[in-house]
Coordinates of C-alpha atoms in Angstrom, one line a residue:
X72 CA 22.8 14.3 -6.7
X73 CA 23.2 10.7 -5.8
X74 CA 21.4 8.6 -3.3
X75 CA 23.4 5.9 -1.5
X76 CA 22.2 2.9 0.4
X77 CA 24.6 0.0 1.2
X78 CA 26.8 -0.4 -2.0
X79 CA 24.1 1.0 -4.3
X80 CA 24.3 4.5 -5.8
X81 CA 21.2 5.8 -7.5
X82 CA 20.4 9.0 -9.3
X83 CA 18.0 11.5 -7.7
X84 CA 15.6 12.4 -10.5
X85 CA 13.9 15.7 -9.2
X86 CA 10.5 14.6 -10.3
X87 CA 7.9 16.8 -8.6
X88 CA 5.5 14.5 -6.9
X89 CA 3.6 17.0 -4.6
X90 CA 3.4 17.1 -0.8
X91 CA 1.9 13.7 -0.2
X92 CA 1.9 11.4 2.8
X93 CA 4.8 9.1 3.3
X94 CA 5.1 5.6 4.8
X95 CA 6.2 4.9 8.4
X96 CA 9.6 3.4 8.2
X97 CA 9.5 0.0 10.0
X98 CA 12.3 -2.7 9.9
X99 CA 10.3 -4.4 7.2
X100 CA 10.2 -1.3 5.0
X101 CA 13.9 -0.8 5.5
X102 CA 14.7 -4.3 4.4
X103 CA 12.5 -3.9 1.3
X104 CA 14.2 -0.6 0.5
X105 CA 17.7 -2.2 0.7
X106 CA 16.7 -5.1 -1.5
X107 CA 14.9 -3.0 -4.2
X108 CA 17.7 -0.4 -4.3
X109 CA 20.3 -3.1 -4.8
X110 CA 18.2 -4.5 -7.6
X111 CA 17.8 -1.1 -9.3
X112 CA 21.6 -0.5 -9.0
X113 CA 22.2 -3.8 -10.9
X114 CA 19.5 -2.9 -13.5
X115 CA 17.1 -5.6 -12.3
X116 CA 13.5 -5.2 -11.3
X117 CA 12.1 -5.7 -7.8
X118 CA 9.4 -8.3 -6.8
X119 CA 7.9 -7.9 -3.4
X120 CA 5.7 -10.8 -2.6
X121 CA 3.4 -11.7 0.3
X122 CA -0.2 -11.6 1.6
X123 CA -2.6 -8.8 0.9
X124 CA -2.3 -5.7 3.1
X125 CA 1.4 -6.0 3.8
X126 CA 2.4 -2.8 1.9
X127 CA 4.0 -4.3 -1.2
X128 CA 2.7 -1.6 -3.6
X129 CA 2.9 1.2 -1.2
X130 CA 6.6 0.5 -0.4
X131 CA 7.5 0.6 -4.1
X132 CA 5.6 3.9 -4.5
X133 CA 7.2 5.4 -1.4
X134 CA 10.7 4.4 -2.6
X135 CA 9.9 6.2 -5.9
X136 CA 9.0 9.3 -3.9
X137 CA 12.3 9.0 -2.0
X138 CA 14.2 8.9 -5.2
X139 CA 11.9 11.6 -6.9
X140 CA 10.9 9.3 -9.7
X141 CA 7.6 8.9 -11.4
X142 CA 5.9 5.6 -10.6
X143 CA 2.8 4.3 -12.3
X144 CA 0.8 1.5 -10.7
X145 CA -1.0 -0.9 -13.0
X146 CA -3.4 -3.6 -11.8
X147 CA -2.9 -6.7 -13.9
X148 CA -5.6 -9.2 -15.0
X149 CA -5.7 -12.4 -17.0
X150 CA -7.0 -10.3 -20.0
X151 CA -3.7 -8.6 -20.6
X152 CA -1.7 -9.6 -23.8
X153 CA 1.9 -8.9 -24.8
X154 CA 0.9 -6.2 -27.3
X155 CA -0.8 -4.0 -24.6
X156 CA 2.2 -4.6 -22.3
X157 CA 4.5 -3.6 -25.1
X158 CA 2.8 -0.3 -25.5
X159 CA 3.1 0.2 -21.7
X160 CA 6.9 -0.5 -21.9
X161 CA 7.4 1.9 -24.8
X162 CA 6.1 4.8 -22.7
X163 CA 8.3 3.8 -19.8
X164 CA 11.4 3.5 -21.9
X165 CA 10.9 7.0 -23.4
X166 CA 10.0 8.7 -20.0
X167 CA 12.4 6.9 -17.7
X168 CA 9.7 6.2 -15.2
X169 CA 9.0 3.3 -12.9
X170 CA 6.0 1.0 -13.2
X171 CA 4.6 -1.3 -10.5
X172 CA 2.5 -4.2 -11.9
X173 CA 0.2 -5.2 -9.1
X174 CA -0.8 -8.9 -8.9
X175 CA 1.5 -9.7 -11.8
X176 CA 1.0 -13.5 -11.5
X177 CA -2.6 -13.1 -12.6
X178 CA -1.3 -12.8 -16.2
X179 CA -1.5 -16.0 -18.3
X180 CA 1.7 -18.1 -18.5
X181 CA 2.1 -17.9 -22.3
X182 CA 1.9 -14.1 -22.1
X183 CA 4.4 -14.0 -19.2
X184 CA 7.0 -15.7 -21.4
X185 CA 6.7 -13.0 -24.1
X186 CA 6.8 -10.3 -21.4
X187 CA 10.0 -11.8 -20.1
X188 CA 11.7 -11.4 -23.5
X189 CA 10.5 -7.8 -23.7
X190 CA 11.9 -6.9 -20.3
X191 CA 15.2 -8.7 -21.1
X192 CA 15.6 -6.5 -24.2
X193 CA 14.9 -3.3 -22.1
X194 CA 17.4 -4.4 -19.3
X195 CA 20.1 -5.3 -21.9
X196 CA 19.7 -1.9 -23.6
X197 CA 20.1 0.0 -20.2
X198 CA 23.1 -2.2 -19.1
X199 CA 24.8 -1.5 -22.5
X200 CA 24.4 2.3 -22.0
X201 CA 22.4 2.6 -25.3
X202 CA 20.8 6.0 -26.0
X203 CA 18.2 4.5 -28.3
X204 CA 17.2 1.1 -29.5
X205 CA 14.5 -0.8 -31.5
X206 CA 11.7 -2.1 -29.4
X207 CA 8.6 -3.8 -31.0
X208 CA 9.3 -2.1 -34.3
X209 CA 9.8 1.4 -32.9
X210 CA 13.0 3.3 -32.4
X211 CA 12.9 4.7 -28.9
X212 CA 15.1 6.9 -26.7
X213 CA 16.4 5.0 -23.7
X214 CA 16.3 6.6 -20.3
X215 CA 18.6 4.7 -17.8
X216 CA 16.2 5.3 -14.9
X217 CA 13.5 3.1 -16.5
X218 CA 12.6 0.1 -14.3
X219 CA 9.7 -2.3 -13.6
X220 CA 8.5 -3.8 -10.3
X221 CA 6.0 -6.5 -9.8
X222 CA 4.0 -7.5 -6.8
X223 CA 2.7 -11.0 -6.2
X224 CA 0.1 -12.5 -3.9
X225 CA 0.9 -16.2 -3.8
X226 CA -1.5 -19.0 -2.9
X227 CA -4.7 -17.6 -4.4
X228 CA -6.8 -19.2 -7.1
X229 CA -6.2 -17.9 -10.6
X230 CA -2.5 -17.1 -10.0
X231 CA 0.2 -18.8 -12.0
X232 CA 3.9 -19.4 -11.2
X233 CA 6.3 -17.1 -13.0
X234 CA 8.5 -18.7 -15.8
X235 CA 12.1 -19.2 -14.9
X236 CA 13.3 -16.7 -17.6
X237 CA 11.1 -14.0 -15.9
X238 CA 12.1 -14.8 -12.4
X239 CA 15.8 -14.2 -13.3
X240 CA 15.0 -10.6 -14.2
X241 CA 13.7 -9.7 -10.7
X242 CA 15.0 -9.7 -7.2
X243 CA 12.3 -11.0 -4.8
X244 CA 11.7 -9.7 -1.3
X245 CA 9.3 -11.4 1.2
X246 CA 6.8 -9.0 2.8
X247 CA 5.3 -10.3 6.0
X248 CA 2.7 -8.8 8.4
X249 CA 3.9 -5.2 9.3
X250 CA 4.2 -3.9 12.9
X251 CA 0.7 -2.4 13.2
X252 CA 1.4 -0.8 16.6
X253 CA 4.5 1.1 15.4
X254 CA 2.8 2.3 12.3
X255 CA -0.3 3.4 14.2
X256 CA 1.7 5.2 16.8
X257 CA 3.7 7.3 14.3
X258 CA 0.6 8.1 12.2
X259 CA -1.3 9.2 15.4
X260 CA 1.6 11.5 16.4
X261 CA 1.5 13.0 13.0
X262 CA -2.2 13.8 13.4
X263 CA -1.6 15.6 16.7
X264 CA -2.5 12.9 19.3
X265 CA -0.5 13.1 22.5
X266 CA -1.4 9.6 23.8
X267 CA -0.5 7.9 20.6
X268 CA 1.4 4.9 22.1
X269 CA -1.5 3.5 24.3
X270 CA -4.0 4.2 21.6
X271 CA -2.0 2.3 19.0
X272 CA -1.8 -0.7 21.3
X273 CA -5.6 -0.5 21.8
X274 CA -6.4 -0.6 18.0
X275 CA -4.1 -3.6 17.6
X276 CA -5.7 -5.4 20.6
X277 CA -9.2 -4.5 19.2
X278 CA -8.7 -6.2 15.9
X279 CA -6.8 -9.1 17.4
X280 CA -9.8 -9.8 19.7
X281 CA -12.3 -9.3 16.9
X282 CA -10.5 -11.9 14.7
X283 CA -10.6 -14.4 17.6
X284 CA -14.1 -13.8 19.0
X285 CA -16.3 -12.6 16.1
X286 CA -17.8 -14.9 13.4
X287 CA -15.9 -15.4 10.1
X288 CA -17.4 -13.3 7.3
X289 CA -15.8 -12.7 3.9
X290 CA -16.2 -8.9 4.2
X291 CA -14.6 -8.7 7.7
X292 CA -11.1 -7.2 7.5
X293 CA -8.7 -6.8 10.4
X294 CA -5.5 -6.1 8.4
X295 CA -3.5 -2.9 7.7
X296 CA -6.2 -1.4 5.5
X297 CA -8.7 -1.6 8.4
X298 CA -6.2 0.0 10.8
X299 CA -5.4 2.7 8.3
X300 CA -9.2 3.5 7.9
X301 CA -9.5 4.0 11.7
X302 CA -6.4 6.2 11.8
X303 CA -7.7 8.4 9.0
X304 CA -11.1 8.8 10.8
X305 CA -9.3 9.5 14.1
X306 CA -7.2 12.2 12.4
X307 CA -10.3 13.8 10.9
X308 CA -12.0 13.9 14.3
X309 CA -8.9 15.3 15.9
X310 CA -8.8 18.2 13.5
X311 CA -12.5 19.0 14.1
X312 CA -12.4 18.6 17.9
X313 CA -8.8 19.4 18.9
X314 CA -9.7 19.8 22.6
X315 CA -11.8 16.7 23.0
X316 CA -10.7 13.7 25.1
X317 CA -8.5 11.6 22.8
X318 CA -9.9 8.3 24.1
X319 CA -13.4 9.5 23.1
X320 CA -12.2 10.5 19.6
X321 CA -10.4 7.2 19.1
X322 CA -13.3 5.0 20.3
X323 CA -15.7 7.0 18.1
X324 CA -13.5 6.5 15.0
X325 CA -13.3 2.7 15.7
X326 CA -17.1 2.6 16.0
X327 CA -17.7 4.7 12.9
X328 CA -15.4 2.5 10.7
X329 CA -16.5 -0.9 12.0
X330 CA -20.1 -0.9 13.3
X331 CA -21.7 -0.7 9.8
X332 CA -20.0 -3.9 8.6
X333 CA -20.7 -6.2 11.5
X334 CA -23.6 -8.5 11.5
X335 CA -26.3 -8.2 14.3
X336 CA -25.1 -11.2 16.3
X337 CA -21.5 -9.8 16.3
X338 CA -22.4 -6.4 17.6
X339 CA -22.8 -7.3 21.3
X340 CA -19.4 -9.0 21.2
X341 CA -17.7 -6.0 19.5
X342 CA -19.3 -3.7 22.1
X343 CA -18.0 -5.9 24.8
X344 CA -14.4 -5.8 23.4
X345 CA -14.4 -2.0 23.1
X346 CA -15.9 -1.5 26.6
X347 CA -13.1 -3.7 28.0
X348 CA -10.4 -1.8 26.2
X349 CA -11.9 1.7 26.8
X350 CA -13.2 1.3 30.4
X351 CA -15.3 4.2 31.7
X352 CA -15.4 5.9 28.3
X353 CA -18.9 6.9 27.2
X354 CA -19.5 8.4 23.8
X355 CA -21.7 11.5 23.6
X356 CA -25.1 10.8 21.9
X357 CA -24.9 12.3 18.3
X358 CA -27.2 15.2 17.6
X359 CA -29.3 14.3 14.5
X360 CA -31.9 17.1 15.0
X361 CA -30.9 19.1 11.9
X362 CA -30.7 15.9 9.9
X363 CA -34.1 14.7 11.0
X364 CA -35.6 18.2 10.1
X365 CA -34.2 18.0 6.6
X366 CA -35.4 14.4 6.1
X367 CA -38.9 15.4 7.3
X368 CA -39.0 18.4 4.9
X369 CA -38.0 16.3 1.9
X370 CA -39.7 13.0 2.5

């Protein structure tokens, strides 16, 4: 079976990946899919780049699920050398899987130059239709579905620019801030919420106001990871209390995820934001009676 998108035709690989969650398809996701599929069709790698929390790695993993291909995510560091990367590539060539090298531009420039030659050898073998070839002193079978993707987070200390011979092996795609409201709305619908659209707008407004009014702290996060944490907590509460008021469940999930990380002088501001966005909603007082009994017995 073949998968077609634009002028690219890719083989569906029937790799069983389990019944896992999938990404919400936004215009940004669709653009990334088209670019990456075009790169794979031409036997090039893909290189999503952009700020943290924009879904670079998750989009590559979800595309692998859509094509039923194994994808291994590897977090790169400046301690990697070309020998360890060579061992990694040997496994990929023999299995035909995909790899996603996260934060690829953390690797030292001299090592990146050698990796570029290794990747060029692999891509040339696939383009030539070879069934086996010599790589790093080992004769390996070549699976044509083998591919490598890299993600980059530009502008941070400790990152290096990629050499030109390495850039030529990848097709870049810019990943900007995703549509939080659209993603939150679809995820909430999947969890069984009926009022998903207004709740999605409220979580976006909450984090927007927090970023503007609360003090700056290194551990404060108002990006997609924070939104996803609130959505998961809300889904868990919805399964436990399916008949409860959805506004109460959502406000409780926002408080559960965020209150613990805010400093004392930011708490009144946060409570003011949530009271404005959820007018008239009062959370029931949690019952800690059994917990206190256990603590008193054991302390």
